[in-house]
Tab-separated table of C-alpha atoms and ligand atoms in Angstrom:
chain	number	residue	atom	x	y	z
A	1403	MET	CA	-68.021	-18.464	-7.482
A	1404	ASN	CA	-69.494	-15.260	-5.800
A	1405	ILE	CA	-68.489	-13.097	-8.574
A	1406	LYS	CA	-71.233	-9.888	-7.299
A	1407	ASN	CA	-68.702	-7.707	-5.594
A	1408	LYS	CA	-67.032	-6.150	-8.749
A	1409	THR	CA	-68.114	-4.419	-11.276
A	1410	TYR	CA	-68.280	-6.262	-15.001
A	1411	LYS	CA	-68.346	-5.430	-18.723
A	1412	SER	CA	-69.769	-7.672	-21.174
A	1413	ILE	CA	-66.622	-8.497	-23.980
A	1414	VAL	CA	-67.547	-10.145	-26.924
A	1415	SER	CA	-65.643	-13.490	-26.744
A	1416	GLY	CA	-66.779	-15.652	-30.016
A	1417	ILE	CA	-69.289	-15.112	-33.097
A	1418	GLY	CA	-70.625	-17.861	-35.250
A	1419	ALA	CA	-73.000	-18.065	-38.031
A	1420	SER	CA	-74.882	-21.108	-39.493
A	1421	LEU	CA	-76.701	-20.749	-43.120
A	1422	PRO	CA	-79.221	-23.162	-44.907
A	1423	GLN	CA	-77.026	-25.335	-47.457
A	1424	GLU	CA	-80.523	-24.507	-50.303
A	1425	VAL	CA	-79.730	-21.087	-52.257
A	1426	VAL	CA	-82.768	-19.602	-54.103
A	1427	THR	CA	-81.733	-16.479	-56.852
A	1428	ASN	CA	-83.783	-13.815	-57.721
A	1429	LYS	CA	-84.241	-15.782	-60.927
A	1430	ASP	CA	-85.099	-18.940	-59.042
A	1431	LEU	CA	-88.413	-17.279	-57.573
A	1432	SER	CA	-89.217	-14.992	-61.434
A	1433	MET	CA	-89.589	-18.915	-62.659
A	1434	ARG	CA	-91.890	-19.733	-60.007
A	1435	MET	CA	-94.316	-16.342	-59.765
A	1436	ASP	CA	-95.213	-12.862	-61.560
A	1437	THR	CA	-92.213	-10.559	-60.208
A	1438	SER	CA	-88.510	-10.401	-61.925
A	1439	GLU	CA	-84.716	-10.510	-61.057
A	1440	GLU	CA	-85.020	-6.865	-61.490
A	1441	TRP	CA	-88.021	-5.716	-59.253
A	1442	ILE	CA	-86.413	-7.674	-56.321
A	1443	GLU	CA	-82.618	-6.113	-56.659
A	1444	GLU	CA	-83.454	-2.671	-57.696
A	1445	ARG	CA	-85.980	-2.385	-54.762
A	1446	THR	CA	-84.331	-4.175	-52.228
A	1447	GLY	CA	-80.642	-5.122	-53.179
A	1448	ILE	CA	-81.412	-8.951	-52.572
A	1449	LYS	CA	-79.641	-11.174	-55.266
A	1450	GLU	CA	-80.344	-14.185	-53.588
A	1451	ARG	CA	-81.309	-16.006	-49.987
A	1452	ARG	CA	-81.060	-18.973	-48.015
A	1453	ILE	CA	-84.307	-21.372	-47.809
A	1454	ALA	CA	-84.253	-23.951	-44.829
A	1455	SER	CA	-84.758	-27.331	-46.196
A	1456	LYS	CA	-87.173	-30.250	-44.202
A	1457	GLY	CA	-84.483	-31.537	-41.966
A	1458	GLU	CA	-82.973	-27.788	-40.783
A	1459	THR	CA	-85.112	-25.736	-38.175
A	1460	THR	CA	-84.349	-22.813	-36.158
A	1461	SER	CA	-83.272	-24.652	-33.431
A	1462	SER	CA	-80.636	-26.506	-35.708
A	1463	LEU	CA	-79.272	-23.381	-37.942
A	1464	GLY	CA	-79.453	-21.734	-34.256
A	1465	THR	CA	-76.985	-24.914	-32.725
A	1466	ASP	CA	-74.686	-24.483	-35.566
A	1467	ALA	CA	-74.206	-21.058	-34.847
A	1468	ALA	CA	-73.889	-21.227	-31.445
A	1469	GLN	CA	-71.224	-24.377	-31.309
A	1470	ILE	CA	-68.853	-21.927	-34.166
A	1471	ALA	CA	-69.403	-18.599	-31.353
A	1472	ILE	CA	-68.228	-21.109	-28.448
A	1473	ASP	CA	-65.355	-22.420	-30.461
A	1474	ASN	CA	-64.195	-19.190	-31.480
A	1475	SER	CA	-64.167	-18.065	-27.971
A	1476	GLY	CA	-62.388	-20.493	-26.387
A	1477	LEU	CA	-64.927	-21.701	-23.862
A	1478	LYS	CA	-66.409	-25.325	-23.408
A	1479	ASN	CA	-70.125	-25.672	-24.214
A	1480	SER	CA	-70.432	-26.397	-20.212
A	1481	ASP	CA	-69.250	-22.583	-19.409
A	1482	ILE	CA	-72.386	-21.194	-21.150
A	1483	ASP	CA	-74.664	-19.574	-18.198
A	1484	LEU	CA	-77.297	-18.395	-20.074
A	1485	ILE	CA	-78.616	-18.916	-23.882
A	1486	ILE	CA	-81.091	-15.916	-24.827
A	1487	LEU	CA	-82.406	-17.226	-28.668
A	1488	ALA	CA	-83.813	-14.235	-30.470
A	1489	THR	CA	-86.527	-15.409	-32.648
A	1490	ALA	CA	-90.173	-15.095	-34.391
A	1491	THR	CA	-90.242	-18.791	-35.689
A	1492	PRO	CA	-89.418	-21.067	-32.768
A	1493	ASP	CA	-89.466	-25.041	-33.567
A	1494	ASN	CA	-92.566	-25.273	-31.324
A	1495	THR	CA	-94.838	-22.730	-29.455
A	1496	PHE	CA	-92.873	-24.035	-26.234
A	1497	PRO	CA	-90.383	-25.012	-25.135
A	1498	ALA	CA	-88.480	-22.073	-26.086
A	1499	SER	CA	-85.880	-23.367	-28.880
A	1500	ALA	CA	-83.355	-21.730	-26.584
A	1501	THR	CA	-83.928	-24.949	-24.528
A	1502	LEU	CA	-83.684	-27.238	-27.577
A	1503	ILE	CA	-80.422	-25.783	-28.418
A	1504	GLN	CA	-79.475	-25.697	-24.896
A	1505	SER	CA	-79.695	-29.519	-25.206
A	1506	SER	CA	-78.457	-30.301	-28.520
A	1507	LEU	CA	-75.239	-28.358	-27.120
A	1508	GLY	CA	-74.400	-30.822	-24.854
A	1509	ILE	CA	-75.340	-27.804	-21.887
A	1510	GLU	CA	-77.394	-29.328	-18.818
A	1511	ARG	CA	-76.830	-25.917	-16.300
A	1512	GLY	CA	-77.730	-22.641	-15.987
A	1513	TYR	CA	-81.103	-21.408	-17.879
A	1514	ALA	CA	-82.101	-20.632	-21.674
A	1515	TYR	CA	-85.537	-18.496	-23.192
A	1516	ASP	CA	-86.476	-17.171	-26.115
A	1517	MET	CA	-86.544	-13.289	-26.725
A	1518	GLN	CA	-89.260	-12.093	-29.303
A	1519	ALA	CA	-89.013	-8.677	-30.701
A	1520	VAL	CA	-88.721	-9.878	-34.277
A	1521	CYS	CA	-86.115	-8.242	-36.120
A	1522	SER	CA	-84.995	-6.488	-33.120
A	1523	GLY	CA	-84.813	-9.626	-31.256
A	1524	PHE	CA	-80.903	-9.816	-31.703
A	1525	VAL	CA	-80.090	-6.297	-29.985
A	1526	PHE	CA	-83.252	-6.884	-27.627
A	1527	ALA	CA	-81.586	-10.073	-26.472
A	1528	VAL	CA	-77.720	-8.576	-25.998
A	1529	GLU	CA	-79.310	-5.685	-23.874
A	1530	ALA	CA	-80.733	-8.540	-21.813
A	1531	ALA	CA	-77.213	-10.920	-21.772
A	1532	ASP	CA	-75.345	-7.220	-21.130
A	1533	ASN	CA	-77.675	-6.805	-17.953
A	1534	ALA	CA	-76.892	-10.325	-16.601
A	1535	ILE	CA	-73.388	-10.162	-16.569
A	1536	LYS	CA	-73.343	-6.504	-15.617
A	1537	ALA	CA	-75.591	-7.288	-12.230
A	1538	GLY	CA	-73.071	-10.207	-11.799
A	1539	ASN	CA	-75.957	-12.742	-11.687
A	1540	ILE	CA	-73.619	-14.925	-14.767
A	1541	LYS	CA	-70.556	-15.090	-16.245
A	1542	ASN	CA	-70.598	-16.079	-20.626
A	1543	ALA	CA	-73.873	-15.425	-21.966
A	1544	LEU	CA	-74.809	-17.008	-25.749
A	1545	VAL	CA	-76.900	-14.819	-27.419
A	1546	ILE	CA	-78.372	-16.368	-30.873
A	1547	GLY	CA	-80.553	-15.400	-33.536
A	1548	SER	CA	-81.871	-17.703	-35.626
A	1549	GLU	CA	-84.697	-17.719	-38.175
A	1550	THR	CA	-86.523	-19.546	-40.258
A	1551	PHE	CA	-88.998	-17.091	-41.938
A	1552	SER	CA	-89.656	-19.351	-45.176
A	1553	ARG	CA	-92.311	-21.529	-42.682
A	1554	ILE	CA	-94.246	-18.322	-42.261
A	1555	LEU	CA	-94.247	-16.866	-45.920
A	1556	ASP	CA	-97.227	-16.853	-47.843
A	1557	TRP	CA	-95.657	-18.244	-51.222
A	1558	ASP	CA	-98.814	-16.575	-53.067
A	1559	ASP	CA	-97.850	-12.915	-52.228
A	1560	ARG	CA	-95.124	-11.979	-54.206
A	1561	ALA	CA	-95.036	-8.358	-52.399
A	1562	THR	CA	-93.511	-10.252	-49.165
A	1563	CYS	CA	-92.166	-13.885	-49.568
A	1564	VAL	CA	-89.466	-12.351	-52.266
A	1565	LEU	CA	-87.695	-10.274	-49.194
A	1566	PHE	CA	-87.249	-12.827	-46.403
A	1567	GLY	CA	-84.370	-15.697	-46.312
A	1568	ASP	CA	-83.446	-17.836	-43.261
A	1569	GLY	CA	-80.542	-18.394	-41.261
A	1570	ALA	CA	-78.955	-18.025	-37.746
A	1571	GLY	CA	-76.004	-16.146	-35.972
A	1572	ALA	CA	-74.615	-16.237	-32.727
A	1573	MET	CA	-72.206	-14.483	-30.128
A	1574	VAL	CA	-70.485	-15.121	-26.828
A	1575	LEU	CA	-70.404	-12.135	-24.357
A	1576	SER	CA	-68.415	-13.085	-20.934
A	1577	ALA	CA	-67.766	-10.836	-18.211
A	1578	SER	CA	-64.856	-9.316	-17.550
A	1579	SER	CA	-63.286	-7.178	-14.625
A	1580	GLU	CA	-60.669	-5.879	-16.167
A	1581	ASP	CA	-59.716	-2.098	-17.093
A	1582	THR	CA	-60.378	-2.367	-20.532
A	1583	ASN	CA	-62.368	-0.076	-22.413
A	1584	ARG	CA	-64.163	-2.972	-24.668
A	1585	GLY	CA	-67.167	-4.063	-24.472
A	1586	VAL	CA	-71.144	-3.867	-24.452
A	1587	LEU	CA	-71.149	0.410	-24.236
A	1588	SER	CA	-74.504	1.048	-24.298
A	1589	ASN	CA	-78.197	-0.116	-25.368
A	1590	HIS	CA	-81.536	1.757	-26.249
A	1591	LEU	CA	-84.295	-0.108	-26.743
A	1592	HIS	CA	-88.107	1.069	-28.109
A	1593	SER	CA	-91.844	-0.679	-28.882
A	1594	ASP	CA	-94.784	1.116	-30.079
A	1595	GLY	CA	-97.572	-1.409	-30.448
A	1596	ARG	CA	-99.523	1.578	-32.219
A	1597	TYR	CA	-98.279	-0.427	-35.450
A	1598	LYS	CA	-98.774	-3.483	-35.237
A	1599	ASP	CA	-100.836	-3.745	-38.181
A	1600	LEU	CA	-98.128	-2.759	-40.694
A	1601	LEU	CA	-96.060	-6.129	-39.761
A	1602	TYR	CA	-97.475	-9.080	-38.241
A	1603	VAL	CA	-98.327	-12.704	-38.463
A	1604	ASP	CA	-102.188	-13.610	-39.618
A	1605	GLY	CA	-102.616	-16.426	-37.006
A	1606	GLY	CA	-101.286	-17.498	-33.483
A	1607	PRO	CA	-102.360	-20.273	-30.662
A	1608	SER	CA	-104.316	-17.638	-28.689
A	1609	THR	CA	-106.025	-16.492	-31.472
A	1610	THR	CA	-106.991	-19.075	-34.617
A	1611	ASN	CA	-104.799	-22.033	-33.599
A	1612	ASN	CA	-102.190	-22.362	-36.339
A	1613	VAL	CA	-98.936	-20.198	-37.061
A	1614	GLY	CA	-100.483	-18.112	-40.076
A	1615	TYR	CA	-98.508	-16.063	-42.188
A	1616	LEU	CA	-96.485	-13.290	-42.260
A	1617	ARG	CA	-98.971	-9.547	-43.809
A	1618	MET	CA	-96.866	-5.932	-44.696
A	1619	ASP	CA	-97.597	-2.609	-45.257
A	1620	GLY	CA	-94.250	-2.400	-47.336
A	1621	LYS	CA	-94.439	1.330	-47.783
A	1622	GLY	CA	-95.776	2.144	-44.046
A	1623	VAL	CA	-92.860	-0.041	-42.825
A	1624	PHE	CA	-90.379	1.542	-45.194
A	1625	LYS	CA	-91.408	5.341	-43.309
A	1626	HIS	CA	-90.634	4.186	-39.920
A	1627	ALA	CA	-87.983	2.374	-40.217
A	1628	VAL	CA	-85.678	4.950	-42.157
A	1629	GLN	CA	-87.271	7.775	-39.047
A	1630	ASN	CA	-86.802	5.106	-36.021
A	1631	LEU	CA	-83.145	3.678	-37.388
A	1632	SER	CA	-81.988	7.151	-37.744
A	1633	SER	CA	-83.229	8.366	-34.429
A	1634	ALA	CA	-81.864	5.282	-32.707
A	1635	ILE	CA	-78.088	6.076	-34.441
A	1636	ILE	CA	-78.313	9.824	-32.941
A	1637	GLU	CA	-79.810	8.109	-29.565
A	1638	ALA	CA	-77.009	6.342	-29.411
A	1639	ILE	CA	-73.975	9.052	-30.567
A	1640	GLU	CA	-75.714	11.581	-28.047
A	1641	TYR	CA	-75.921	9.229	-24.960
A	1642	ASN	CA	-71.989	7.899	-25.765
A	1643	ASN	CA	-70.879	11.624	-26.144
A	1644	ILE	CA	-69.242	10.569	-29.393
A	1645	ALA	CA	-69.220	11.772	-33.572
A	1646	ILE	CA	-70.807	9.866	-35.763
A	1647	GLU	CA	-67.196	10.354	-37.559
A	1648	ASP	CA	-66.076	8.107	-34.486
A	1649	ILE	CA	-67.629	4.818	-35.149
A	1650	ASP	CA	-65.529	2.470	-37.358
A	1651	TRP	CA	-68.651	-0.560	-38.432
A	1652	PHE	CA	-72.070	0.343	-38.747
A	1653	VAL	CA	-74.073	-3.164	-38.669
A	1654	PRO	CA	-77.461	-2.486	-39.589
A	1655	HIS	CA	-80.477	-5.452	-39.522
A	1656	GLN	CA	-81.042	-6.139	-43.355
A	1657	ALA	CA	-84.133	-5.603	-44.718
A	1658	ASN	CA	-83.673	-3.219	-47.998
A	1659	ILE	CA	-80.843	-1.305	-48.892
A	1660	ARG	CA	-82.951	1.059	-50.030
A	1661	ILE	CA	-83.389	1.661	-45.991
A	1662	LEU	CA	-79.654	1.677	-45.203
A	1663	GLU	CA	-79.092	4.398	-47.917
A	1664	ALA	CA	-81.592	6.246	-46.923
A	1665	VAL	CA	-80.751	6.398	-43.447
A	1666	SER	CA	-77.057	6.481	-43.963
A	1667	LYS	CA	-77.975	10.099	-45.561
A	1668	LYS	CA	-80.076	10.907	-42.972
A	1669	VAL	CA	-77.551	10.961	-40.499
A	1670	GLY	CA	-74.249	11.810	-42.666
A	1671	LEU	CA	-72.280	8.422	-42.338
A	1672	SER	CA	-70.390	7.073	-44.904
A	1673	ARG	CA	-71.383	3.867	-46.847
A	1674	ASP	CA	-68.666	2.335	-46.775
A	1675	LYS	CA	-68.680	1.456	-43.016
A	1676	VAL	CA	-71.918	0.182	-43.364
A	1677	ILE	CA	-71.558	-3.921	-43.465
A	1678	ILE	CA	-74.121	-4.613	-46.056
A	1679	THR	CA	-75.080	-8.294	-46.499
A	1680	VAL	CA	-78.833	-7.968	-47.510
A	1681	ASP	CA	-77.554	-8.761	-51.040
A	1682	LYS	CA	-76.964	-12.635	-50.291
A	1683	HIS	CA	-79.005	-13.127	-46.783
A	1684	ALA	CA	-82.197	-10.953	-47.890
A	1685	ASN	CA	-84.284	-10.388	-44.928
A	1686	THR	CA	-83.596	-12.894	-41.895
A	1687	SER	CA	-85.306	-11.302	-39.432
A	1688	ALA	CA	-83.330	-11.420	-35.855
A	1689	ALA	CA	-80.326	-13.333	-37.607
A	1690	SER	CA	-79.781	-10.835	-39.685
A	1691	ILE	CA	-77.023	-8.862	-37.599
A	1692	PRO	CA	-75.031	-11.954	-35.965
A	1693	LEU	CA	-74.649	-13.293	-39.855
A	1694	ALA	CA	-73.721	-9.813	-40.824
A	1695	LEU	CA	-71.902	-9.602	-37.747
A	1696	TYR	CA	-69.845	-13.095	-38.361
A	1697	ASP	CA	-69.562	-11.805	-42.338
A	1698	ALA	CA	-67.520	-8.634	-41.256
A	1699	VAL	CA	-65.081	-10.362	-39.024
A	1700	GLN	CA	-64.957	-13.113	-41.956
A	1701	LYS	CA	-63.913	-10.741	-43.804
A	1702	ASP	CA	-61.516	-8.411	-41.760
A	1703	LYS	CA	-63.617	-5.439	-42.043
A	1704	ILE	CA	-64.358	-5.877	-37.791
A	1705	LYS	CA	-61.718	-6.324	-35.755
A	1706	LYS	CA	-60.649	-6.040	-31.714
A	1707	GLY	CA	-60.973	-2.323	-30.440
A	1708	ASP	CA	-63.403	-1.029	-32.949
A	1709	LEU	CA	-66.274	0.947	-32.198
A	1710	VAL	CA	-69.562	-1.115	-34.173
A	1711	LEU	CA	-73.126	0.078	-33.578
A	1712	LEU	CA	-75.471	-2.501	-34.032
A	1713	GLU	CA	-79.017	-1.313	-35.106
A	1714	ALA	CA	-82.570	-2.922	-36.083
A	1715	MET	CA	-86.473	-2.059	-36.264
A	1716	GLY	CA	-89.678	-4.584	-37.067
A	1717	GLY	CA	-92.226	-5.492	-36.198
A	1718	GLY	CA	-94.333	-4.054	-32.756
A	1719	PHE	CA	-92.951	-1.779	-33.856
A	1720	SER	CA	-89.518	-2.643	-31.922
A	1721	TRP	CA	-86.144	-0.935	-32.638
A	1722	GLY	CA	-83.477	-0.157	-30.706
A	1723	SER	CA	-79.248	-0.289	-30.945
A	1724	THR	CA	-76.406	-1.449	-29.218
A	1725	LEU	CA	-72.892	0.320	-29.267
A	1726	ILE	CA	-70.087	-2.236	-28.418
A	1727	ARG	CA	-66.105	-1.378	-28.348
A	1728	TRP	CA	-65.186	-4.924	-30.240
B	2441	UT7	O1	-87.639	-6.261	-41.276
B	2441	UT7	C1	-88.737	-5.737	-41.360
B	2441	UT7	C2	-88.403	-4.309	-42.007
B	2441	UT7	N1	-89.079	-4.458	-43.276
B	2441	UT7	C3	-88.697	-3.665	-44.041
B	2441	UT7	O2	-87.993	-2.736	-43.639
B	2441	UT7	C4	-89.672	-3.882	-45.392
B	2441	UT7	C5	-89.947	-2.294	-45.682
B	2441	UT7	N2	-90.302	-2.026	-46.741
B	2441	UT7	C6	-89.616	-2.669	-48.470
B	2441	UT7	O3	-88.451	-2.723	-47.965
B	2441	UT7	C7	-90.359	-1.868	-49.452
B	2441	UT7	O4	-91.270	-1.386	-49.286
B	2441	UT7	C8	-90.918	-2.997	-50.635
B	2441	UT7	C9	-89.629	-3.604	-50.802
B	2441	UT7	C10	-91.555	-4.101	-49.625
B	2441	UT7	C11	-91.627	-2.922	-51.221
B	2441	UT7	O5	-90.935	-1.751	-52.073
B	2441	UT7	P1	-92.144	-0.329	-52.863
B	2441	UT7	O6	-90.870	0.829	-53.582
B	2441	UT7	O7	-92.184	0.109	-51.594
B	2441	UT7	O8	-92.725	-0.932	-53.659
B	2441	UT7	P2	-94.639	-0.949	-53.631
B	2441	UT7	O9	-95.203	-2.122	-52.365
B	2441	UT7	O10	-94.993	0.765	-53.820
B	2441	UT7	O11	-95.010	-1.963	-55.100
B	2441	UT7	C12	-94.766	-1.126	-56.228
B	2441	UT7	C13	-95.277	-2.211	-56.955
B	2441	UT7	C14	-96.550	-2.521	-57.149
B	2441	UT7	O12	-97.291	-2.613	-58.724
B	2441	UT7	P3	-98.154	-1.702	-58.784
B	2441	UT7	O13	-99.319	-1.157	-58.065
B	2441	UT7	O14	-97.281	-0.073	-58.440
B	2441	UT7	O15	-98.686	-1.946	-60.111
B	2441	UT7	C15	-96.521	-4.234	-56.765
B	2441	UT7	O16	-97.441	-4.775	-56.570
B	2441	UT7	O17	-94.597	-3.349	-57.124
B	2441	UT7	C16	-95.361	-4.325	-57.223
B	2441	UT7	N3	-94.653	-5.726	-56.845
B	2441	UT7	C17	-94.220	-6.348	-57.319
B	2441	UT7	N4	-93.543	-6.460	-58.529
B	2441	UT7	C18	-92.886	-7.647	-58.750
B	2441	UT7	C19	-94.826	-6.011	-55.347
B	2441	UT7	N5	-93.911	-6.923	-54.943
B	2441	UT7	C20	-93.353	-7.036	-56.176
B	2441	UT7	C21	-92.499	-8.163	-56.501
B	2441	UT7	N6	-92.474	-8.465	-58.221
B	2441	UT7	N7	-91.818	-9.166	-56.156
């Protein structure tokens, strides 16, 4: 079918999520290392996180989330033309874990690849899928964020290992040529590699031959996160010629409640419009936004027609926003 001669919008048609079985609370961690329930919750807002067990991988969690999203969209697995998996913790260096998910879903056509923009990966992947739809190249895209950060944490470094968790979320974007105000309205992406030393993994195939561990200058990242997330919100509202009050829901990358509070204060957004799941998921990198979206849809917060702003910031640095009329 030639769909090239029409103008298309990317409509959210399905959403899904999947979490590992094992819940690890702050109390659990305080019994394993020199930390306390109070320190973790006061500094970050995190109360618990899920940790993948042996049989759970980025691709298995991603497959489960994807299947829920496809079922939710009413499509068949074979309707999916493109799979983009945002992850910094692939099952293997290659092939792309997106192809493992493709095959687990029984999909034998279309194309699949991984997107590496760490915590901003989901927003970067939405932009790529949206462009493929708008170009008329594909009809249905599966955008997944799935991570097993527990496997790249240094469990002897209390300053980082208490902050992260594992999980996956997925969204189906479908082409629509109808005259509707729904769909992805804007994407704004940024990277600045000068800050690579503030948040990185100290290994990799081309340097150390191993996977390495996550390293972070928490205070340095915090400062830039507040600045970059605030400017990403202002950029999106100015581009779309709307006021901050017009946005129904903010769905930020879930790294730290204090970052979200500082950003809310800086740009003047109401706290009750911010979706917060960091308390139960911790920082799940590229999975945090779709996990939060799924949670908000399940709780009947985000509804069809709502204006929803996604925003993320992470290693690189990379950051950006996506505005969606749900
Ligand atoms: O997703 C990518 C983006 N990542 C982020 O956005 C993370 C951004 N950064 C942060 O969220 C915060 O900076 C942290 C939560 C990582 C740290 O909070 P902080 O208020 O910046 O604390 P800090 O690093 O200044 O550490 C304060 C104290 C230190 O002790 P001293 O030097 O004051 O005696 C640390 O050794 O807290 C100590 N500390 C801990 N204590 C108990 C560090 N980790 C722990 C711990 N338990 N787990």
